[in-house]
Short mmCIF file of C-alpha atoms in Angstrom, two decimals:
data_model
loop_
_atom_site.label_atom_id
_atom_site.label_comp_id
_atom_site.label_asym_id
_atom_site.label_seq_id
_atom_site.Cartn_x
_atom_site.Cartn_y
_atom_site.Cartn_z
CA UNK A 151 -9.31 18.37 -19.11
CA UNK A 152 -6.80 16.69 -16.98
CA UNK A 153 -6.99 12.66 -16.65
CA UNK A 154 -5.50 10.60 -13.55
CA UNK A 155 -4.58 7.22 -14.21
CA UNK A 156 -2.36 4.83 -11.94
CA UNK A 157 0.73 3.22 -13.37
CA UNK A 158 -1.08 0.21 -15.16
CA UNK A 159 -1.41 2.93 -17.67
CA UNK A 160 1.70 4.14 -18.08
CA UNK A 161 3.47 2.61 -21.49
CA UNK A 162 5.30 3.45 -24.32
CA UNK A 163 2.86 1.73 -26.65
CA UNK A 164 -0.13 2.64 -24.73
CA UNK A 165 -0.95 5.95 -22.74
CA UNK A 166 2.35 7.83 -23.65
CA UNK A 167 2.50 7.44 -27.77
CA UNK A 168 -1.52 7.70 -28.49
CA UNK A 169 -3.08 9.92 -25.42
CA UNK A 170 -4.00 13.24 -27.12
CA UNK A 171 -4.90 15.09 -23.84
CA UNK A 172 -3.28 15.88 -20.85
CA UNK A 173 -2.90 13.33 -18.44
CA UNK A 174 -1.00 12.69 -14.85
CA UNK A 175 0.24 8.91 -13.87
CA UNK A 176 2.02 7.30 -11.51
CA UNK A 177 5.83 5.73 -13.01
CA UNK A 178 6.55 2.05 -12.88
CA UNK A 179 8.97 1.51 -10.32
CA UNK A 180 10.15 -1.48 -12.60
CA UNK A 181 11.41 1.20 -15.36
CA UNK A 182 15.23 1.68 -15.19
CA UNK A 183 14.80 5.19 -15.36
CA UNK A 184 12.49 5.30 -12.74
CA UNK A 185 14.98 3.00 -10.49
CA UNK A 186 17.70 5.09 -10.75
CA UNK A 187 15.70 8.41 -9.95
CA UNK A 188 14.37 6.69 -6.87
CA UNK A 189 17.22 5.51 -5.42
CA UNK A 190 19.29 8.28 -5.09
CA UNK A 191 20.14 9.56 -2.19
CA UNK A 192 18.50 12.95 -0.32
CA UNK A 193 22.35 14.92 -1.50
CA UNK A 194 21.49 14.50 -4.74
CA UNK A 195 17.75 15.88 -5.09
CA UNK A 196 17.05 19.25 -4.54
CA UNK A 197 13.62 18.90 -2.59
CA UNK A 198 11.02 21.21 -1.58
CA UNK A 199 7.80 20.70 0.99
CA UNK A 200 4.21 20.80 -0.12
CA UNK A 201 2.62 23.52 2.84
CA UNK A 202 1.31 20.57 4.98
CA UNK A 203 4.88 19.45 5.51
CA UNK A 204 3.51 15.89 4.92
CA UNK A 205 5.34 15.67 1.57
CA UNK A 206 8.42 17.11 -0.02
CA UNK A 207 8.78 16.51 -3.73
CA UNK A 208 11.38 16.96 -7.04
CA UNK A 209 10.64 17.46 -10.63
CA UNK A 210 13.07 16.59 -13.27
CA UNK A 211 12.19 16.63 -17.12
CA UNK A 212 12.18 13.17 -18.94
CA UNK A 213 11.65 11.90 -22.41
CA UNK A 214 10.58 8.13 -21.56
CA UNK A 215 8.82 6.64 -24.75
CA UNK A 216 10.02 10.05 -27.13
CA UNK A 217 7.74 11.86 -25.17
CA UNK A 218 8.19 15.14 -23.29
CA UNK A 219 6.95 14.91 -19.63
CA UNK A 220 7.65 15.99 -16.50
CA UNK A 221 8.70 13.65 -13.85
CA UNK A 222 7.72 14.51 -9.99
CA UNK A 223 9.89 12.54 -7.49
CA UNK A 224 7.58 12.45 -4.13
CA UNK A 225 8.70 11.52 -0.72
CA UNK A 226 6.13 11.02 2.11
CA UNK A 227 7.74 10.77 5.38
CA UNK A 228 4.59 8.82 6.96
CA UNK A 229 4.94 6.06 3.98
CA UNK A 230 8.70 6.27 4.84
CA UNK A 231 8.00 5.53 8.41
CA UNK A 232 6.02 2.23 7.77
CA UNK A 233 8.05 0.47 4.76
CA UNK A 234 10.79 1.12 7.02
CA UNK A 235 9.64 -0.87 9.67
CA UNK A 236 8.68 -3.69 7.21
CA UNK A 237 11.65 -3.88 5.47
CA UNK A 238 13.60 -4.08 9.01
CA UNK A 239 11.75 -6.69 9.79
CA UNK A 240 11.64 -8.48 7.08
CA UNK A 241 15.67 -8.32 7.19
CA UNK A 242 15.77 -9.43 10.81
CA UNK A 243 13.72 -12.27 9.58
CA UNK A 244 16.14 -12.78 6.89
CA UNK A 245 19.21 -12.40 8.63
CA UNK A 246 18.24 -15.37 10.93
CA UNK A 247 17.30 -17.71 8.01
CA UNK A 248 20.67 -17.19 6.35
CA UNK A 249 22.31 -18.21 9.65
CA UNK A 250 20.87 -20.88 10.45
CA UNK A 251 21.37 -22.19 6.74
CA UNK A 252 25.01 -21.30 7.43
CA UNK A 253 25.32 -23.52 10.48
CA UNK A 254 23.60 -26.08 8.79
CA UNK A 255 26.34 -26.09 5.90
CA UNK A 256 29.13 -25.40 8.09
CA UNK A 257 28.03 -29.29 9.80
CA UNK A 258 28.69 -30.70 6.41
CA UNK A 259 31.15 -32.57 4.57
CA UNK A 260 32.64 -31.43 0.84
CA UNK A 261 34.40 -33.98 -1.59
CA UNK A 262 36.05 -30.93 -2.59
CA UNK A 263 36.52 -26.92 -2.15
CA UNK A 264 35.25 -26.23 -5.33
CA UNK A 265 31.90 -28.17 -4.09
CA UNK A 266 31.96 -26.17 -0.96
CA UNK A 267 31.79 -22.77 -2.67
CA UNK A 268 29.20 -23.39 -5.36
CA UNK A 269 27.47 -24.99 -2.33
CA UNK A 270 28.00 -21.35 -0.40
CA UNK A 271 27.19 -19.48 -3.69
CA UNK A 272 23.63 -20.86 -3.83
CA UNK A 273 22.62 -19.63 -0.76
CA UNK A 274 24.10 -16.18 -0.85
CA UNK A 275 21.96 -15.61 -3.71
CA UNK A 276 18.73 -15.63 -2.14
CA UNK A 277 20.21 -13.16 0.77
CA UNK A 278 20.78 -10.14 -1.67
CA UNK A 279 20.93 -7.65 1.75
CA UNK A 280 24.13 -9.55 2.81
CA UNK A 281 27.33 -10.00 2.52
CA UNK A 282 29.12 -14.03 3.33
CA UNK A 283 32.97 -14.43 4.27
CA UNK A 284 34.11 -18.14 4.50
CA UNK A 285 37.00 -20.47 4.62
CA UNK A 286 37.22 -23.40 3.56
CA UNK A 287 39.12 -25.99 5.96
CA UNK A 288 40.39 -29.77 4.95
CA UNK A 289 39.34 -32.47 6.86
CA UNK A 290 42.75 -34.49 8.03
CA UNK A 291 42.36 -37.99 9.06
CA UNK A 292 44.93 -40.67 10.05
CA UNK A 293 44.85 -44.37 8.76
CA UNK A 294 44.06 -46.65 11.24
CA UNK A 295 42.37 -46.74 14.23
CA UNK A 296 43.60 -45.72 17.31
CA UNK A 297 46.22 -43.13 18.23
CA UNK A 298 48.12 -42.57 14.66
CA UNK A 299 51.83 -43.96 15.11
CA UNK A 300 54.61 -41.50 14.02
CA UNK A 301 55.53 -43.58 10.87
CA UNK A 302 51.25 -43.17 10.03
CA UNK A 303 49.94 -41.55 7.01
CA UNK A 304 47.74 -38.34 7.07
CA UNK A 305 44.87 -37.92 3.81
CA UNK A 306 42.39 -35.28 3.37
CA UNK A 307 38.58 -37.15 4.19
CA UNK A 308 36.80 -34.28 2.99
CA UNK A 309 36.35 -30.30 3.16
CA UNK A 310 33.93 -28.09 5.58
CA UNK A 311 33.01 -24.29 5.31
CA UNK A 312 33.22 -21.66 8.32
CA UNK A 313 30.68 -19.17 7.19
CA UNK A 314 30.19 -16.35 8.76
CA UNK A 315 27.40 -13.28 7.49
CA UNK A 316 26.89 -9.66 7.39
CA UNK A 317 24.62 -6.99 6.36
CA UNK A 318 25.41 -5.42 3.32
CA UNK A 319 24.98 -1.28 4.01
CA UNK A 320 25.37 -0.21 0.87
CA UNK A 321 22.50 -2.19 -0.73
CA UNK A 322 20.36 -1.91 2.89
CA UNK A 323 20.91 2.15 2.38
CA UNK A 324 20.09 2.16 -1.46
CA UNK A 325 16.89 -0.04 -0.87
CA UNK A 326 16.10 2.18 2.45
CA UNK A 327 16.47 4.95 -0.64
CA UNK A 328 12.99 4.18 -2.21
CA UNK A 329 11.07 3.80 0.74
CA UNK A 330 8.77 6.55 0.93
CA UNK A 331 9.00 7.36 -2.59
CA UNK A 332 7.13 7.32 -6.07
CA UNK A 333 7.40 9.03 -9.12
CA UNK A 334 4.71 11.10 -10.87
CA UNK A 335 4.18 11.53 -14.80
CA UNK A 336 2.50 14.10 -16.96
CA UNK A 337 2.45 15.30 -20.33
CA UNK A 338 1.30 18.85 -19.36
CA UNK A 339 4.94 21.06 -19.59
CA UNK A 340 3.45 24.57 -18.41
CA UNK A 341 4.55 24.39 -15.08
CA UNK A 342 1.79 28.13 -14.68
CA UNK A 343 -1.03 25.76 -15.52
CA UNK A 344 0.06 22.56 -13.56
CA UNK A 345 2.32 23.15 -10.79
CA UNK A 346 4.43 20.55 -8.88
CA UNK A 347 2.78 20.60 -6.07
CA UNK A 348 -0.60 20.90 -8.17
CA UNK A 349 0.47 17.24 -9.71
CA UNK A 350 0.75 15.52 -6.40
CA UNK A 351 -3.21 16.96 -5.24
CA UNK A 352 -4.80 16.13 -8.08
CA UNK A 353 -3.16 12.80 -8.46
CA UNK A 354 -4.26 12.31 -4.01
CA UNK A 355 -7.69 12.67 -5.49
CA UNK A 356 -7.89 9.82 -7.55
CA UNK A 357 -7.27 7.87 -4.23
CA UNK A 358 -10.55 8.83 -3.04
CA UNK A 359 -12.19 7.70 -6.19
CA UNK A 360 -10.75 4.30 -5.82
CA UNK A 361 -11.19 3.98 -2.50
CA UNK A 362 -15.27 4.76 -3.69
CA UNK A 363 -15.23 2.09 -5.74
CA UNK A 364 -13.44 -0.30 -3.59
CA UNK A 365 -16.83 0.00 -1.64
CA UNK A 366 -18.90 -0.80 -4.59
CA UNK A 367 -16.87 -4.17 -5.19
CA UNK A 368 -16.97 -5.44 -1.83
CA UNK A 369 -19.00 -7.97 -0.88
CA UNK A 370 -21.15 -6.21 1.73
CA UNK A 371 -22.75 -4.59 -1.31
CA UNK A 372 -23.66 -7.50 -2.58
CA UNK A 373 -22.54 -6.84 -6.16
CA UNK A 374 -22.06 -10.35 -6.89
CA UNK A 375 -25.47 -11.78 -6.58
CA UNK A 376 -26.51 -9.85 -9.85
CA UNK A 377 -26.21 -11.84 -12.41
CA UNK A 378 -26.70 -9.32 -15.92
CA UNK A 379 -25.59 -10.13 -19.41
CA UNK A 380 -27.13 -7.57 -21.92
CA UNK A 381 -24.61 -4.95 -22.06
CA UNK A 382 -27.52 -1.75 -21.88
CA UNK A 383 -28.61 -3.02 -18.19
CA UNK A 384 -25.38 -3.28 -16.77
CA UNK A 385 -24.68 -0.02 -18.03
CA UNK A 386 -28.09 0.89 -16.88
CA UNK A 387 -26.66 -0.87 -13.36
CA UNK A 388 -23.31 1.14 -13.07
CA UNK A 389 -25.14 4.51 -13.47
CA UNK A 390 -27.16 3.77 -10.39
CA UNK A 391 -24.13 2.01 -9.05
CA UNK A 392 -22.42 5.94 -9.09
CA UNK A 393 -25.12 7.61 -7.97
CA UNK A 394 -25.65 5.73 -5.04
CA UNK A 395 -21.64 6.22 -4.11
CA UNK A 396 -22.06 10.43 -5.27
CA UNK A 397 -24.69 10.50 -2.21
CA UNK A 398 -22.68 8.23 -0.53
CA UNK A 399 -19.57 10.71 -0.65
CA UNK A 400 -21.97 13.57 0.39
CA UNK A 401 -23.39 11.87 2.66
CA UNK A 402 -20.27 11.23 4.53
CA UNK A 403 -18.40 14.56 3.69
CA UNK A 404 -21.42 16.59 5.39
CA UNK A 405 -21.84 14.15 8.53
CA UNK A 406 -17.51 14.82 8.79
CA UNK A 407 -17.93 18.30 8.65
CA UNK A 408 -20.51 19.06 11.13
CA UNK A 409 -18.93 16.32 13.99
CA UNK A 410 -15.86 18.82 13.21
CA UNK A 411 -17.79 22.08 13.61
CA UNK A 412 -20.02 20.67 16.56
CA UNK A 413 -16.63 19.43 17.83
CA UNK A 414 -18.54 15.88 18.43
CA UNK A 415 -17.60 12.24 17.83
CA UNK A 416 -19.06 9.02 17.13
CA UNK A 417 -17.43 5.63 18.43
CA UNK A 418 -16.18 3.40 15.90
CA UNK A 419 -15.68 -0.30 15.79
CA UNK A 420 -13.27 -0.46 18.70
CA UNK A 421 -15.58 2.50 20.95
CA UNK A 422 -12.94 5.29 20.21
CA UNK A 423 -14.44 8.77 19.58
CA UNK A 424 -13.42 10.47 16.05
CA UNK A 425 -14.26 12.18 13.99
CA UNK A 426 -13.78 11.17 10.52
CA UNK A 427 -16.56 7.82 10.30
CA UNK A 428 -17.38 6.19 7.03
CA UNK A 429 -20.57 6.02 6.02
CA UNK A 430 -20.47 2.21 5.70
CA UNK A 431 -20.06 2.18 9.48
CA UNK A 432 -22.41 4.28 10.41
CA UNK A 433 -24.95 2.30 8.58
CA UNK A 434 -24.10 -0.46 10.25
CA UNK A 435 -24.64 1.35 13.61
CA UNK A 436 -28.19 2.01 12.20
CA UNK A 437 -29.23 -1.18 11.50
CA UNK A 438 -31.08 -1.93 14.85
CA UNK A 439 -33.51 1.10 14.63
CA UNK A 440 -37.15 -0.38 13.75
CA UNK A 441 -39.97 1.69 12.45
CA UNK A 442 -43.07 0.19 14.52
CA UNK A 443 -46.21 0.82 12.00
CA UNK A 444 -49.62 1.00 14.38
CA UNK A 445 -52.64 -0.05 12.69
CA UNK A 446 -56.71 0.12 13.05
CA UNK A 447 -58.98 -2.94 12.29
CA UNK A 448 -58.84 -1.84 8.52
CA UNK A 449 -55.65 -2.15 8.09
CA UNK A 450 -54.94 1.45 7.87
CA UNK A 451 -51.81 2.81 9.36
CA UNK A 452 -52.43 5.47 11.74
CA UNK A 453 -49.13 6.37 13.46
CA UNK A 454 -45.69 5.93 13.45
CA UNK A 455 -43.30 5.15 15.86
CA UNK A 456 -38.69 5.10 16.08
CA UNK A 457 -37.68 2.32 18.30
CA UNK A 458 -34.25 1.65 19.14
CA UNK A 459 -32.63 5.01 19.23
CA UNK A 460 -29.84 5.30 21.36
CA UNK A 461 -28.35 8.61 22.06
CA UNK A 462 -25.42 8.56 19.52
CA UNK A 463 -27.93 7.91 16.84
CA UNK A 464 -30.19 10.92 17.88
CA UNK A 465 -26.59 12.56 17.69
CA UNK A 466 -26.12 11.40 14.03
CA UNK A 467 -29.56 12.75 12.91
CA UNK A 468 -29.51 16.21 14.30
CA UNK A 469 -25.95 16.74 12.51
CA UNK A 470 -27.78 15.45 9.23
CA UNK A 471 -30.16 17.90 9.48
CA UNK A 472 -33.65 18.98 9.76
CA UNK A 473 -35.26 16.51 7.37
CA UNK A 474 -33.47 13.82 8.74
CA UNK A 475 -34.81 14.85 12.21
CA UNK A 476 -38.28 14.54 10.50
CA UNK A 477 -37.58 10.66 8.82
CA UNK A 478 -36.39 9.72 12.26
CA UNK A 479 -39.02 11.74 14.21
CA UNK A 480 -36.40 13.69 16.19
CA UNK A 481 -37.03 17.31 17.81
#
């Protein structure tokens, strides 16, 4: 049995020196190890493409924590494309706070030079993407007032900075380096049984799981109006808790499948067509259907009767299939 755990897991004193079973993880990005890997540039890693093309991936051996393990560097071009536009932004954002600091400085007036540049050092530190040049320039003053006579006296009043910044592309390139990337752990060493590219699809999975339970903590579910303290119900709780999100999953993996095979779509929130709805939504989309119950003077029910269905629900139903059609009293 293989088990998939994030990177919360991953620790010399933890999953690494007591696990007894095989297990795949995602690395820390705060390990050393794992920094240096990540950063390195594309000349350096000998990479090769999953069959998608969406991801292109390295393996290297490690022995973080004394134990054997094979380390998968993965790239994903998509995840590359939209930290990269972050961390440009967030640089141009930057780049125009340390400038107008700069100015700012560059209007003020030092006892001395050695106050200008610790005064120059302290803001360079927080800008760790740049790079400062400055001068520092005395302030000459004559004494007196007026125009200085030739026989007056010249003294330094003070000292100013001209500042002047720059992007630093060595540290931009090694931080543009990690975008895109993580790094992927496991203890199994038969690369037969668990291939690279193996690693990386069974670790994808997990992502679904989480993304499951995501569902079952959000507050549409209304989770957090039970209130349980013996430990047997809320055990009792979380087994209906999965069930409900296994026919959940099914629910929504059959309903993706046949808009795919019928080559059909439902709108979503914004009333674009696709193809790939959550069930979540498409419960909300059935939440104005009525069931109108028609009864005789003895209070017996003697029909039946939809209300409310509009044609992309009558859509829904016929892709669910035929019992469906019957709960919803579709032909």
């Amino acid at each position: 049995m293989l088990h998939i755990a994030d990177s919360a897991l991953y620790s010399a004193e933890g999953l690494l020196k007591y696990a007894d079973f095989y297990w795949v993880t995602r690395v820390p990005e705060t390990l050393l190890e794992a920094k240096s890997l990540s950063s390195q540039t594309d000349a350096k890693i000998s990479w090769q493409s999953t069959e998608d093309k969406n991801y292109r991936f390295s393996e290297v051996q490690s022995n973080y924590g004394g134990v054997k393990q094979r380390w998968i560097l993965v790239f994903s071009q998509q995840a590359f494309d939209r930290e990269k536009k972050t961390f440009e932004k967030r640089l141009t954002k930057k780049t125009e706070e340390l400038e107008k600091a700069l100015w700012h400085l560059g209007n003020q007036l030092f006892k001395c030079p050695e106050d200008a540049e610790k005064a120059i050092i302290s803001i360079t530190k927080q800008y760790p993407m740049h790079r400062v040049s400055f001068e520092t320039t005395p302030i000459v003053r004559y004494q007196g007032r007026g125009r200085p006579k030739p026989n007056s006296k010249s003294q330094t009043t003070g000292y100013k900075i001209q500042a002047k910044a720059s992007l630093n592309k060595i540290k931009v390139q090694k931080a543009l380096n990690k975008k895109g990337r993580f790094i992927l752990a496991t203890n199994q060493l038969n690369e037969q049984q668990l291939s690279s590219a193996k690693i990386l699809a069974e670790y994808k999975e997990q992502q679904q799981v989480e993304r499951g339970f995501r569902f079952l903590k959000d507050p549409w579910f209304l989770v957090n109006q039970i209130f349980l303290k013996s430990p047997k119900r809320i055990e009792a709780l979380m087994a209906v808790m999965t069930l409900c999100l296994l026919v959940y999953n099914v629910a929504q993996n059959k309903l993706r499948k046949a808009l795919k095979k019928a080559k059909q779509t439902v709108p979503n929130q914004l009333k674009k067509p696709i193809q790939n709805p959550t069930m979540r939504w498409i419960f909300q989309m059935f939440e104005d259907i009525l069931i109108l119950k028609i009864k005789d003077n003895l209070g017996n029910v003697v029909q039946e009767l939809i209300s409310n269905l509009k044609s992309y629900h009558v859509n829904i139903i016929k892709l669910m299939g035929e019992h469906a059609c019957q709960i919803y009293q579709v032909s």
